[in-house]
Short mmCIF file of C-alpha atoms and ligand atoms in Angstrom, two decimals:
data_model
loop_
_atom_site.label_atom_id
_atom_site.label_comp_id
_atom_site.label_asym_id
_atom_site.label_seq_id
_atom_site.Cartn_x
_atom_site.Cartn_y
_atom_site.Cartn_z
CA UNK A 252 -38.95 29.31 -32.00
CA UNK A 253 -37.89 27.85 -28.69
CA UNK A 254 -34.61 28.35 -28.37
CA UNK A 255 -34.71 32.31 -28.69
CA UNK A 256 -35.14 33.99 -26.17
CA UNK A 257 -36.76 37.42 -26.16
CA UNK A 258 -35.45 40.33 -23.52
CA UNK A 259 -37.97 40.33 -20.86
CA UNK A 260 -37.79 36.54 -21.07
CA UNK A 261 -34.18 36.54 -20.52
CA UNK A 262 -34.38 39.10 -17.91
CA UNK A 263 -36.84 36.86 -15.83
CA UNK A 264 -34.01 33.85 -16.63
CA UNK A 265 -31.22 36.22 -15.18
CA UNK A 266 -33.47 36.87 -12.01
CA UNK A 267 -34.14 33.30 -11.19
CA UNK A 268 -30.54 32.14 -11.80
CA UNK A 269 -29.44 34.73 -9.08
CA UNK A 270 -32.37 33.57 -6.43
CA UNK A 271 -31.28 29.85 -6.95
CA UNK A 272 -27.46 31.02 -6.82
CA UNK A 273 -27.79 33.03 -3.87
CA UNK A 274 -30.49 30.34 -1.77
CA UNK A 275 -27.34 27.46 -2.55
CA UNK A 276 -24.58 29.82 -1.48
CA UNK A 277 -26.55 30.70 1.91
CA UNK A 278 -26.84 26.63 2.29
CA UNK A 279 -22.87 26.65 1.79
CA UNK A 280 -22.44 29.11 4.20
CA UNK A 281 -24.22 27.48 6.67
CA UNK A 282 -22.79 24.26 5.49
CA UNK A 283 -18.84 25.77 5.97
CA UNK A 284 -20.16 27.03 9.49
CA UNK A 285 -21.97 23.31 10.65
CA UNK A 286 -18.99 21.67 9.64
CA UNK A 287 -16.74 23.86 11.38
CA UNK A 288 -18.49 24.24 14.66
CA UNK A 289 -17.94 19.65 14.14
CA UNK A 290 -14.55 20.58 13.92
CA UNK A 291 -14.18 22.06 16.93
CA UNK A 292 -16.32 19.57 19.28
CA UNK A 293 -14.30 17.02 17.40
CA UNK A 294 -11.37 18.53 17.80
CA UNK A 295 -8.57 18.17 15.44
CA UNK A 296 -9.35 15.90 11.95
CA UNK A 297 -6.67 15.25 9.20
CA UNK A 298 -3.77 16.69 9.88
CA UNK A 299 -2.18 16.58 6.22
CA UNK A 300 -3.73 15.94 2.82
CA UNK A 301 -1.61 14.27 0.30
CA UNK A 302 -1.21 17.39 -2.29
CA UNK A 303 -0.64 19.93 0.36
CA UNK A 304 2.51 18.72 1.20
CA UNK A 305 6.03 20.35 -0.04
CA UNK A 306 8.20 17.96 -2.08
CA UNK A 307 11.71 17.28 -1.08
CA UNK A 308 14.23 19.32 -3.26
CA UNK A 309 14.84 17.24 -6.50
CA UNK A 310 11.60 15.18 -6.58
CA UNK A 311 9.78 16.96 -8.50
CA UNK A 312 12.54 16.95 -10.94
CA UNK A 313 13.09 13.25 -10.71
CA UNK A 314 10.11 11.81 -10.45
CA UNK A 315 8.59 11.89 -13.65
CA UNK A 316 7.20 9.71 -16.37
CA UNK A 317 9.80 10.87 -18.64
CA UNK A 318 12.39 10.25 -16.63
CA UNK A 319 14.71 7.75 -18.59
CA UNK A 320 15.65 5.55 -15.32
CA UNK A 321 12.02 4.72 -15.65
CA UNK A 322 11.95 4.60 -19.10
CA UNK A 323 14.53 2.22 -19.36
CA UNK A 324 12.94 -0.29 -16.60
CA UNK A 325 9.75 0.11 -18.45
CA UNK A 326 11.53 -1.47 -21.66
CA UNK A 327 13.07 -4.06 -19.82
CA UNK A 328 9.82 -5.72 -18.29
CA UNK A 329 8.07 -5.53 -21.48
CA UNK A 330 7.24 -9.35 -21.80
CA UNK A 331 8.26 -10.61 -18.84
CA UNK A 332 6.15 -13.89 -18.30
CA UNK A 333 5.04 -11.82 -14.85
CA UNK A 334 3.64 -8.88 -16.57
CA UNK A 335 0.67 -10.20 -17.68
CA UNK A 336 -1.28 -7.34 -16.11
CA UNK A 337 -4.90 -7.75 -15.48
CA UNK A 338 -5.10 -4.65 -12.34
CA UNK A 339 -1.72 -2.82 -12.82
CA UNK A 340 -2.57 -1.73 -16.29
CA UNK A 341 -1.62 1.47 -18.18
CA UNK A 342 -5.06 2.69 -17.51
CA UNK A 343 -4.61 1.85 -13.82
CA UNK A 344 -1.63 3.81 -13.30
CA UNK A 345 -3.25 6.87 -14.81
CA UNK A 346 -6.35 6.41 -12.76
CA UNK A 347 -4.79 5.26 -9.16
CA UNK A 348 -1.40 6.76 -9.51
CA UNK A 349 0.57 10.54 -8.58
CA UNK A 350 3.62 9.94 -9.34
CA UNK A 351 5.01 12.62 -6.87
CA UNK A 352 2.31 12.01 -4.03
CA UNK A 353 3.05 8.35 -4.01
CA UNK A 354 2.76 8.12 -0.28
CA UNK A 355 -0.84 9.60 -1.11
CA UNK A 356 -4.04 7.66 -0.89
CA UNK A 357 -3.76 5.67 -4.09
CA UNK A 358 -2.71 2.24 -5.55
CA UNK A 359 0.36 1.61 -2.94
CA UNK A 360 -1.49 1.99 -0.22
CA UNK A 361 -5.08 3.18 0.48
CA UNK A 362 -5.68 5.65 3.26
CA UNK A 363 -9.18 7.29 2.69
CA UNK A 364 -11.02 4.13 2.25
CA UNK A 365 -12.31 0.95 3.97
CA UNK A 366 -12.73 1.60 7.40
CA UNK A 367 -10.32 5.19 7.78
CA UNK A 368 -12.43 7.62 9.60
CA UNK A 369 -11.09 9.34 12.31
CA UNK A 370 -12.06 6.62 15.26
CA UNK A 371 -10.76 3.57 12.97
CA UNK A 372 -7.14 5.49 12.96
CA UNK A 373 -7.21 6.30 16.57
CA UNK A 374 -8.05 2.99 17.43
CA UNK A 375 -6.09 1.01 14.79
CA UNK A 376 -2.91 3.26 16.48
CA UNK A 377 -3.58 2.22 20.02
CA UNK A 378 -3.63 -1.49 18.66
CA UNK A 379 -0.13 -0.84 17.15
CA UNK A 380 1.21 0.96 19.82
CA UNK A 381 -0.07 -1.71 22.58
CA UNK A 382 0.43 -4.89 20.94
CA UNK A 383 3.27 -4.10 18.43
CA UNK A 384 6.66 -5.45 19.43
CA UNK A 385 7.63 -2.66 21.90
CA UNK A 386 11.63 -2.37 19.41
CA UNK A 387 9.22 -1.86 16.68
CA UNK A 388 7.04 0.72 18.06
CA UNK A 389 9.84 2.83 19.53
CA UNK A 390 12.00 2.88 16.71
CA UNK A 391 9.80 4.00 13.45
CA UNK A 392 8.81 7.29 13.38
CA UNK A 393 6.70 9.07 11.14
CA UNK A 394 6.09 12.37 8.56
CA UNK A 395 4.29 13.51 5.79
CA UNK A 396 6.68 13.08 3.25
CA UNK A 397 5.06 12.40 -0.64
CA UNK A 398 2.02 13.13 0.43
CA UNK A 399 1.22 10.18 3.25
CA UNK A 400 -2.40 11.14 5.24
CA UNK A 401 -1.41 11.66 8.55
CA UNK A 402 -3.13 11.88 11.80
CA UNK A 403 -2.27 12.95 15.48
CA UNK A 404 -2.63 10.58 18.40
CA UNK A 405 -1.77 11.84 21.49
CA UNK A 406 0.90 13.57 20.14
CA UNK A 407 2.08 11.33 17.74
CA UNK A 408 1.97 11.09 14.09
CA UNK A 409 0.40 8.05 12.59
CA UNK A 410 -0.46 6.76 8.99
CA UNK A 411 -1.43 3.47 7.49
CA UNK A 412 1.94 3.27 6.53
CA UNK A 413 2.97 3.28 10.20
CA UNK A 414 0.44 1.30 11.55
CA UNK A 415 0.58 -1.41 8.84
CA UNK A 416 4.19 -1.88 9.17
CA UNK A 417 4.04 -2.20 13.07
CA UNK A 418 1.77 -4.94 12.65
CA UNK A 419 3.28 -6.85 9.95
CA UNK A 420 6.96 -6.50 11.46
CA UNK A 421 6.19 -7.64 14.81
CA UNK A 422 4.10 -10.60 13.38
CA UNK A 423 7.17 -11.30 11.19
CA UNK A 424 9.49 -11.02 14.16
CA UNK A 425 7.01 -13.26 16.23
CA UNK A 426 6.86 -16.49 13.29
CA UNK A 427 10.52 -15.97 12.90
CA UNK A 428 12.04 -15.92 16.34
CA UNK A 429 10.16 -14.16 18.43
CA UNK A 430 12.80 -12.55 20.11
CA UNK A 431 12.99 -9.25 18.32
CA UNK A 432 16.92 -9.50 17.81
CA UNK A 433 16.97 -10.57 14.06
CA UNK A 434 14.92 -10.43 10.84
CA UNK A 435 15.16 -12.90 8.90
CA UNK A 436 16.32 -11.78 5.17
CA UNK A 437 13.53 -11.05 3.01
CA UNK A 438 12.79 -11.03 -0.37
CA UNK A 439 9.44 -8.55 -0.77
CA UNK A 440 7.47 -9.52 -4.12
CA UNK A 441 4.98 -6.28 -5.15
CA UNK A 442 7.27 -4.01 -2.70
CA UNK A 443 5.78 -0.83 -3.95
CA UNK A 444 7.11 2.32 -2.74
CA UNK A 445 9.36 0.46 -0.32
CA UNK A 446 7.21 0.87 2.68
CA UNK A 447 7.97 -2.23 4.52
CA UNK A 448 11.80 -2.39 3.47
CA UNK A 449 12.25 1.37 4.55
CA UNK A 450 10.44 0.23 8.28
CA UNK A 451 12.36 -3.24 8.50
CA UNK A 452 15.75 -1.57 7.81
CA UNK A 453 15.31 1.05 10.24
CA UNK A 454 14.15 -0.74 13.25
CA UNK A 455 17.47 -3.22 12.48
CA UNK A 456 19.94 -1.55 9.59
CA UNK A 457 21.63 -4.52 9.11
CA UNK A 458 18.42 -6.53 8.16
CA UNK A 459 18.76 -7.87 4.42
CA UNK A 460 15.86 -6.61 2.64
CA UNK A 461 15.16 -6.90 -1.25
CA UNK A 462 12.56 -5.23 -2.78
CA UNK A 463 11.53 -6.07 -6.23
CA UNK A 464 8.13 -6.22 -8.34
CA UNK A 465 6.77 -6.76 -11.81
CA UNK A 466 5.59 -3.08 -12.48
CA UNK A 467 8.40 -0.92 -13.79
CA UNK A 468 7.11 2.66 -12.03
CA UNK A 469 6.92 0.80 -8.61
CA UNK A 470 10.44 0.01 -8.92
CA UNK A 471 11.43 3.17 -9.91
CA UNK A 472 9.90 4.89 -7.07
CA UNK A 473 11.31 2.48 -4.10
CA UNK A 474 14.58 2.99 -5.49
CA UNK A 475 14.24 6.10 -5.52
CA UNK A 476 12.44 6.23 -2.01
CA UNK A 477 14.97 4.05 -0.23
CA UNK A 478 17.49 6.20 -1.47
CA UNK A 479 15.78 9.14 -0.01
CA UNK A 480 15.24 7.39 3.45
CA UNK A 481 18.98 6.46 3.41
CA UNK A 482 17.85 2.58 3.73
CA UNK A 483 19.91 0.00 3.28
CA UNK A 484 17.50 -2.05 1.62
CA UNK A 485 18.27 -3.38 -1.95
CA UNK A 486 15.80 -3.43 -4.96
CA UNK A 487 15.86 -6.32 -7.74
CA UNK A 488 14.85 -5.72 -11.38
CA UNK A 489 12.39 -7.99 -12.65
CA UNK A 490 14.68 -8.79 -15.46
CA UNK A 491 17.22 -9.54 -12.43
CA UNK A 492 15.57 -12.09 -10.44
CA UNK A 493 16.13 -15.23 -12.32
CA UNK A 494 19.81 -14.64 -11.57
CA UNK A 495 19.91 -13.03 -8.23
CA UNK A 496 16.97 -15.22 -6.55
CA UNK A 497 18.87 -18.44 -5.96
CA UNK A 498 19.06 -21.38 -2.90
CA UNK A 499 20.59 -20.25 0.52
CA UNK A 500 19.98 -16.45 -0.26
CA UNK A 501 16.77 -15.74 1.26
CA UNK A 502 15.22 -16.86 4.16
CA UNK A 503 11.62 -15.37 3.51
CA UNK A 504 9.42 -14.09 1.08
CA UNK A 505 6.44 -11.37 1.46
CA UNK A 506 3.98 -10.49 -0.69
CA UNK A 507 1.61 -8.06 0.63
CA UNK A 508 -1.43 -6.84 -0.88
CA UNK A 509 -0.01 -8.02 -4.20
CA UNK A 510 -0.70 -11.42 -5.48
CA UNK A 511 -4.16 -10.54 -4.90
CA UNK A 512 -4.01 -7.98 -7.40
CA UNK A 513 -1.93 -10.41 -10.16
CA UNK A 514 -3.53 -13.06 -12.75
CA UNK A 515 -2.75 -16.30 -11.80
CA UNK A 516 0.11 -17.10 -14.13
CA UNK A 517 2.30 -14.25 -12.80
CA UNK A 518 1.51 -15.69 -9.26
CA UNK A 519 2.70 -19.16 -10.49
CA UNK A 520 5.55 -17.54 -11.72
CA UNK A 521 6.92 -15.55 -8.44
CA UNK A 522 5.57 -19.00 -6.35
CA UNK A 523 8.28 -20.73 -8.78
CA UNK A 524 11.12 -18.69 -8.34
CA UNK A 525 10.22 -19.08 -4.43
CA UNK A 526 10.45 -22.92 -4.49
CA UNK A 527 13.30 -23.47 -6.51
CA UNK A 528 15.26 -20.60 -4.24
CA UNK A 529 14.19 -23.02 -1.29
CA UNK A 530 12.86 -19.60 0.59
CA UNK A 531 11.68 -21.58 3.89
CA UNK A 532 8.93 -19.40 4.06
CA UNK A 533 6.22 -17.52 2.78
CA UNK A 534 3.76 -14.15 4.12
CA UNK A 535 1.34 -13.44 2.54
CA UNK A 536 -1.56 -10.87 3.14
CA UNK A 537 -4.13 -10.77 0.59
CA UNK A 538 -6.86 -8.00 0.03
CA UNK A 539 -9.75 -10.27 0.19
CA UNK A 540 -9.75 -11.57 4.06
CA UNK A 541 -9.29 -15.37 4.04
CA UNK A 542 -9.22 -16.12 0.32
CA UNK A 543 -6.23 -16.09 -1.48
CA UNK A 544 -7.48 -15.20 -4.92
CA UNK A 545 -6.05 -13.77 -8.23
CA UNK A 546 -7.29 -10.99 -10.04
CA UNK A 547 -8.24 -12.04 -13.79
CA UNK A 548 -9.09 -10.43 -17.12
CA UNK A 549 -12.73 -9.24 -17.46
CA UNK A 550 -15.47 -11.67 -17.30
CA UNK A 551 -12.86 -14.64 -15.66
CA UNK A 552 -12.93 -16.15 -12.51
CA UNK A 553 -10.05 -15.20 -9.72
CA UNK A 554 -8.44 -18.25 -9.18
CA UNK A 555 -7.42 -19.85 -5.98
CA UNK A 556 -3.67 -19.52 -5.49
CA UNK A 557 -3.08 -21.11 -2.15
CA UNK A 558 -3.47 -24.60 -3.66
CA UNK A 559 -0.61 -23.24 -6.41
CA UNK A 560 1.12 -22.36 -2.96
CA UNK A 561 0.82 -25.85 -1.19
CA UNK A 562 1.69 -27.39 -4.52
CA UNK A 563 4.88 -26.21 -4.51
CA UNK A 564 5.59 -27.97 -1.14
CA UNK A 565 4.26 -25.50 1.51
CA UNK A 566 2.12 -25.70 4.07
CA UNK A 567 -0.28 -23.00 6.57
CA UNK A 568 1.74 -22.70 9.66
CA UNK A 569 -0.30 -19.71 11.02
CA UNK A 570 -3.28 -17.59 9.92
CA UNK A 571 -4.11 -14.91 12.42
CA UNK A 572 -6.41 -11.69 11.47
CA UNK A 573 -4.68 -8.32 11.25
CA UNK A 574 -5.55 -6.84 14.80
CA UNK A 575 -5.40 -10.25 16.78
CA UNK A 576 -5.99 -10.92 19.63
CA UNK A 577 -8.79 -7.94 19.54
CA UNK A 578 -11.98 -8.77 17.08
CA UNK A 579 -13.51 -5.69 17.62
CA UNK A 580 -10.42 -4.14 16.09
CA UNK A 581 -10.14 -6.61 13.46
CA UNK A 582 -13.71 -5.42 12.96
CA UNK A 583 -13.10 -1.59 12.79
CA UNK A 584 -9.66 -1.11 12.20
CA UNK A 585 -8.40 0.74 9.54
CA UNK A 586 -7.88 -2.20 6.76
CA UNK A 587 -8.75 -5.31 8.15
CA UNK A 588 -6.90 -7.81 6.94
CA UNK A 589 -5.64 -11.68 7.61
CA UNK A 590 -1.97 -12.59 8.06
CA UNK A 591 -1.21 -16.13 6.14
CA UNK A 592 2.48 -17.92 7.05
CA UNK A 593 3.72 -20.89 5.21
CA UNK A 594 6.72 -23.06 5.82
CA UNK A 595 8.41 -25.32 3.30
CA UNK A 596 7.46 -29.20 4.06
C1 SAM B 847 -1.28 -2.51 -3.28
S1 SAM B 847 0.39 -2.44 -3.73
C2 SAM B 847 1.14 -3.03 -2.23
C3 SAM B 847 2.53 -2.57 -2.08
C4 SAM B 847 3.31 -3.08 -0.87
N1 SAM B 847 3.39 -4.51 -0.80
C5 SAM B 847 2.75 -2.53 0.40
O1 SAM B 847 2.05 -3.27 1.11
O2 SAM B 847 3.01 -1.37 0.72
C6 SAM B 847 0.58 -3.79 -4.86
C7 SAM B 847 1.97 -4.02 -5.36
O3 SAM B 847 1.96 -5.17 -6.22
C8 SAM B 847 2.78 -4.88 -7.34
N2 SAM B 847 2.42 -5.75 -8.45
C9 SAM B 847 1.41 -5.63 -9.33
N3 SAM B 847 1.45 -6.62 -10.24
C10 SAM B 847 2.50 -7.40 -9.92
C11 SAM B 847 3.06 -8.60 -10.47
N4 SAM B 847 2.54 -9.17 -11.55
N5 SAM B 847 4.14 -9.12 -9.86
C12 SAM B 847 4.68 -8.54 -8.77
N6 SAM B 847 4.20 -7.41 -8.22
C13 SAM B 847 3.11 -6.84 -8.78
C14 SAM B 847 2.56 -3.41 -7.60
O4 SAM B 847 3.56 -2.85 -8.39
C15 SAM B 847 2.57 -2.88 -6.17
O5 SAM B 847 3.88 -2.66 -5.77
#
């Protein structure tokens, strides 16, 4: 019979295993050595990888799926008419999601893909640095903290994070009054960790910042981060909004990299609680360059929201891509994206 094997047979087995074993771990070898000999005409790569960073004392303690803070905000946005998830599913979460490496490449923000070699970083950084409102660019510093991918340029440590929130604050700064001495207060819809609120409120503490979102764990953790970065910023409950989102309280609202990645009626839902709080105005970046598209159930269309936008009585003010004025930048930057601002008619 086939499947047994007699002694010399097995013998001969044993002997070609090792050959094959041994000609694969001289490849290695030689692999290890190519790429390090890259290493050093490139000179120096990542500097951090998400895992390899040491927590904070108390996180790892803290932030855990168990942990009844987020147990109890889970509860609470069960049936929420915005929770309709299509993307930020149960399954997603497991997939796209360390709880204690949220700063890592993964559903808040993505750091190893699209555009995030070494070069795109560099570049992307000099972009920041040179066309970023100069406040903005002196003022937020950056670490490794929860497992962000980090890079040196010229001394300086840069992530996506960083780079992102350069960008987006000095366009922010530029639509609202373009001279640097006030944000406007802002209501962030699909804040995740609190990246944006954590940069806004440290390059001017007394900005008014609200975070809030429709997926429990992603308020949990930019409580929980805000708290850690000491920022003043405030985060909303979904379950909190109806009440606390109200005319004269906010002067803008931000959604970045979120309504792309909601069904249609949750967008309709946020875009209502915009227009009846009059917010004069509206940023929003989506994931998919110019279109401003939902993200629907499996085998459904995504769905245009900008006309659900303009319905509700705003119009385009300004589109601008990511990296303006450069479009070589725009073109291999890390991220490309395109900035949208509305203003209430
Ligand atoms: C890719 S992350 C972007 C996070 C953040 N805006 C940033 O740029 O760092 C998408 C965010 O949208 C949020 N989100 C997902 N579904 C949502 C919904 N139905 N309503 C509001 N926010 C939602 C997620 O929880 C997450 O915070």
């Amino acid at each position: 019979m086939d499947h047994v094997v007699g002694n010399d047979r097995l013998e001969a087995l044993k002997r070609g295993a090792k050959h094959r074993l041994s000609r694969a771990l001289g490849r290695l070898d030689l692999a290890v050595v190519r790429r390090s000999e890259l290493e050093r005409l490139q000179g120096p790569r990542w500097v951090l990888d998400h895992d390899a960073v040491e927590l904070p004392p108390g996180a790892e303690e803290y932030l855990r799926v168990d942990n009844p803070r987020l147990l109890e905000l889970e509860s609470r946005y069960q049936g929420h008419p915005a929770t309709g998830h299509t993307q930020w599913t149960g399954d997603f979460l497991q997939d796209q999601l360390v709880l204690q490496y949220f700063r890592g490449d993964n559903a808040y923000v993505w750091q190893k893909r699209h555009n995030t070699g070494e070069v795109n970083f560099v570049l992307s950084a000099l972009h920041a640095f040179e066309h970023g409102h100069p406040d903005v660019v002196a003022s937020l510093g950056e670490d490794d903290a929860f497992g962000a991918f980090t890079f040196d340029v010229d001394g300086r440590v840069v992530t996506r994070d960083l780079i992102d929130s350069i960008l987006e604050l000095t366009f922010i700064d530029e639509m609202w009054s373009g001279d640097g001495q006030g944000l406007p207060r802002i209501l962030d819809i699909g804040a995740g960790y609190g990246r944006l609120a954590h940069r806004a409120t440290t390059w001017q503490p007394d900005a008014e910042y609200t975070c809030t979102d429709a997926v429990a764990v992603s308020t949990f953790i930019s409580e929980y981060y805000l708290k850690y970065r000491k920022s003043p910023a405030r985060v909303l409950a979904l379950d909190e909004v109806d009440s606390q989102v109200t005319p004269g309280r906010f002067d803008l609202a931000v959604n970045i990299h979120s309504f792309s990645e909601c069904p249609i009626d949750a967008i309709k839902w946020w875009l209502d609680q915009v227009a009846e709080a009059e917010i004069e105005h509206l940023f929003v970046v989506p994931n998919t360059a110019r279109d401003l598209i939902s993200t629907e159930g499996e085998g459904r269309h995504r769905e245009d929201f900008r006309v659900e936008i303009e319905r509700r009585g705003y119009k385009l003010e300004e589109m601008r891509p990511k990296y303006s004025p450069s479009a070589a930048v725009q073109a291999h930057g890390v991220f490309p994206a395109w900035y949208f601002w509305f203003t209430r008619n």
